Amino acid sequence: MKLTHIRTFQLSALFFLFPTVVYADPLPSWNEGNNKEKIISFVESVSTFGSDEYVPENKRIAVFDNDGTLWGEQPLYFQIIFAMNRASQMPPEMLETDAQRAAAQGDSEGMLKGGQESLQEVFDLTHSGQTVGAFSEAVSDWLENSRHPETNLRYDDMIYQPMLELLSYLRDNEFETYIVSAGGLHFMRTFASKAYGIDPQNVIGSTTNTEVSDENGDLVISKTPGIGWYNDGNSKIIAIDRHIGQRPIIAGGNSDGDVPMMIWTTQGDGPRLGIMIHHTDSEREASYDRDSAIGGLDQGLKEAADREWALVDMANDWRVIYPSSDSQ
Amino acid sequence: MKLTHIRTFQLSALFFLFPTVVYADPLPSWNEGNNKEKIISFVESVSTFGSDEYVPENKRIAVFDNDGTLWGEQPLYFQIIFAMNRASQMPPEMLETDAQRAAAQGDSEGMLKGGQESLQEVFDLTHSGQTVGAFSEAVSDWLENSRHPETNLRYDDMIYQPMLELLSYLRDNEFETYIVSAGGLHFMRTFASKAYGIDPQNVIGSTTNTEVSDENGDLVISKTPGIGWYNDGNSKIIAIDRHIGQRPIIAGGNSDGDVPMMIWTTQGDGPRLGIMIHHTDSEREASYDRDSAIGGLDQGLKEAADREWALVDMANDWRVIYPSSDSQ
């Protein structure tokens, strides 16, 4: 045995016996600054046994919006792009309304002209009349074969690297992480596990109606027309109560539809953290807030200041946006 | 140091180095027999890496009904007894319907005469018009101060010791255990964690409507009249899809309302186990099935035979019923 080998062995042994106390940066894609510091100091204090702010593991619940918080949402919610793609593949005789025909032609303005009601016609066409299993496969196929018009990335690669790191960091500290989104429950579940490490039972979203039928002896769940649950605004609080049954200690969002959930979360006793993502990066992603039809953020900017939430400035706080842009 | 001390030390060290391979019985309150064997062999095969029947941990989902499956349900569902107790404490001017007045007088026949509709009047009176927090405290107070008319036990001590052992055994083998019951979500959560080790987010049940209001700046969730979700029959399947998002591999129940969930569970690919509890023990608990208004079991007896579920005969399969009866 040469001396160098012995040395290596000794160093490894020492490393094993005395693990280093300088930990790796848990959020390498976050630039140094107040927000990164606020998040890390919060997580450390609630996770450190004996700390005044210690929170037992089973109370470490963190909830996050999806569209605009964990992945992109411009120029249209990705699920709406999916719906339009699906409509375009349907036989013309199935397109019964103006909104459905506009969707099939890729005319988003025409599709949205009639507001929520016309959008619902498009969802009824593209999100119902099929089993949950068949719908999930259709979403997976679409994710596999579609690219975003501006980035040319897969939609499920347009997830935010800094938020992936935050989710992992929280789980490493025994947090349970949930999605609480206005996005579709069955839509999000097709990628949430792989993209975010969030299992199906931790996804809370909007749903179509569903029904159970007996297909030659097999019980099958199908998606049927109409909204079973629309998960936005105050409804996010009700859904958290129904599904989780305890008030989270961290809530993250990016638009006014997330504000009630974030107020309710941060009003609880003990340590609480609100994280509001502000889209400020027109170069690397998109810049919008008060006047945006998608992801409008107005009240949330005021609340973030008043309630001392971390107001994340994407342009300044994030070193990278997407996992694939890590070298940019 | 005396010799005996040295010996003790050596034995402990050996024990530490060579843990015994004869494991303790995981289900000591289950008598030996086909059902115990079926359950243990199922759990061992799905949990043993390399086994043909191996199921990864994140797919080990087990769902159980509550009333009559994890705790008693005679002579009336305990939640109905709670509702009657609450009605009896209300000022007479709040009792507006015949059913509400019957409930307040402890007249269950009178209360149920109008069927589901009159029962709903009693639930509207006793389960709404209050915050979720206040309701939960009322349930906890009631559990603390009430005793079952026949056993004289606390209601949350009338849980089935063999099922507690089964829940623990499953969790020890990395199963996630859920309640999927027609019982009230907020009602069950007040005791599920302490009684069963089942956290709030793993309780799926029926709910009143709920709404969020702003009380001097605080967002508060309240229970309001009407049924938000009635969790029985096929609705249990829909709730599992919505809440868990994957088909369980074990489902347990005791009445026909559990049959769809048990059929759907056991129809899945790969290893599946149905466990149907049959109340056969008139001496230690109660004996009922086809003709019972509470926990009626008819179709389920046939399905259990056809589908080779474990049909648990409480009188023969269970050594004890309640934790407190362990010495009987």
Short mmCIF file of C-alpha atoms in Angstrom, two decimals, chain A residues 58 61 132 176 178 185-186 189 193 199-203 207 210-213 217-221 229 234-235 237-238 240-247 259-261 263-264 267 307, chain B residues 58 61 132 176 178 185-186 189 193 199-203 207 210-213 217-221 229 234-235 237-238 240-247 259-261 263-264 267 307:
data_model
loop_
_atom_site.label_atom_id
_atom_site.label_comp_id
_atom_site.label_asym_id
_atom_site.label_seq_id
_atom_site.Cartn_x
_atom_site.Cartn_y
_atom_site.Cartn_z
CA ASN A 58 -46.28 16.54 11.30
CA ILE A 61 -47.00 21.59 5.77
CA VAL A 132 -59.60 9.34 -15.91
CA GLU A 176 -44.83 17.71 3.43
CA TYR A 178 -48.53 20.10 -1.61
CA LEU A 185 -56.28 17.85 -10.64
CA HIS A 186 -55.97 15.03 -13.18
CA ARG A 189 -51.03 14.61 -11.52
CA SER A 193 -44.63 13.31 -9.34
CA ASP A 199 -47.15 12.41 -5.24
CA PRO A 200 -50.77 12.20 -6.50
CA GLN A 201 -52.23 12.42 -2.99
CA ASN A 202 -50.50 15.78 -2.45
CA VAL A 203 -52.04 17.44 -5.50
CA THR A 207 -61.83 19.05 -11.21
CA THR A 210 -66.58 12.55 -12.26
CA GLU A 211 -68.75 9.46 -12.12
CA VAL A 212 -68.33 5.75 -11.58
CA SER A 213 -69.82 3.32 -14.05
CA GLY A 217 -68.29 -5.76 -14.32
CA ASP A 218 -65.34 -3.37 -14.03
CA LEU A 219 -65.89 -0.20 -12.04
CA VAL A 220 -64.46 2.73 -13.99
CA ILE A 221 -64.09 6.44 -13.12
CA TRP A 229 -64.58 21.99 -7.92
CA ASN A 234 -61.18 31.34 -0.93
CA SER A 235 -61.86 27.90 -2.35
CA ILE A 237 -58.64 27.53 1.85
CA ILE A 238 -61.69 25.30 1.85
CA ILE A 240 -56.87 22.75 2.21
CA ASP A 241 -59.22 22.29 5.15
CA ARG A 242 -60.99 19.43 3.41
CA HIS A 243 -57.90 17.72 2.11
CA ILE A 244 -55.12 18.47 4.58
CA GLY A 245 -57.08 19.43 7.67
CA GLN A 246 -54.45 21.67 9.16
CA ARG A 247 -53.22 25.13 8.40
CA VAL A 259 -53.79 35.70 -1.72
CA PRO A 260 -56.56 34.25 0.52
CA MET A 261 -54.62 31.00 1.01
CA ILE A 263 -53.23 35.31 4.23
CA TRP A 264 -54.90 32.38 5.99
CA GLN A 267 -52.32 34.42 10.02
CA ARG A 307 -47.52 41.08 5.83
CA ASN B 58 -45.48 4.66 -2.66
CA ILE B 61 -52.15 2.43 0.03
CA VAL B 132 -64.59 24.32 12.07
CA GLU B 176 -50.06 4.68 4.02
CA TYR B 178 -56.49 6.17 5.16
CA LEU B 185 -64.71 14.58 8.05
CA HIS B 186 -64.39 17.16 10.83
CA ARG B 189 -60.46 14.16 12.57
CA SER B 193 -54.92 10.88 15.00
CA ASP B 199 -53.33 12.13 10.54
CA PRO B 200 -55.92 14.71 9.41
CA GLN B 201 -54.76 14.62 5.78
CA ASN B 202 -55.49 10.87 5.62
CA VAL B 203 -59.11 11.20 6.68
CA THR B 207 -68.79 17.10 4.93
CA THR B 210 -68.14 25.17 4.39
CA GLU B 211 -67.40 28.82 3.68
CA VAL B 212 -64.64 31.30 4.37
CA SER B 213 -65.49 34.64 5.96
CA GLY B 217 -59.42 40.77 9.15
CA ASP B 218 -59.07 37.12 10.13
CA LEU B 219 -60.06 34.53 7.55
CA VAL B 220 -62.17 31.88 9.22
CA ILE B 221 -63.66 28.61 7.92
CA TRP B 229 -70.08 15.71 0.07
CA ASN B 234 -69.63 4.86 -5.46
CA SER B 235 -68.80 8.26 -3.97
CA ILE B 237 -64.35 5.66 -5.20
CA ILE B 238 -64.67 9.21 -6.51
CA ILE B 240 -60.32 8.22 -3.34
CA ASP B 241 -59.57 9.31 -6.90
CA ARG B 242 -59.87 12.97 -5.96
CA HIS B 243 -57.95 12.74 -2.73
CA ILE B 244 -55.42 9.94 -3.15
CA GLY B 245 -55.21 9.67 -6.93
CA GLN B 246 -54.25 6.04 -7.03
CA ARG B 247 -56.07 2.79 -6.50
CA VAL B 259 -68.65 -2.70 -1.45
CA PRO B 260 -67.98 -0.44 -4.49
CA MET B 261 -64.70 0.79 -2.98
CA ILE B 263 -64.60 -4.09 -5.62
CA TRP B 264 -62.72 -1.24 -7.30
CA GLN B 267 -60.15 -5.25 -9.34
CA ARG B 307 -63.97 -12.29 -4.77
#
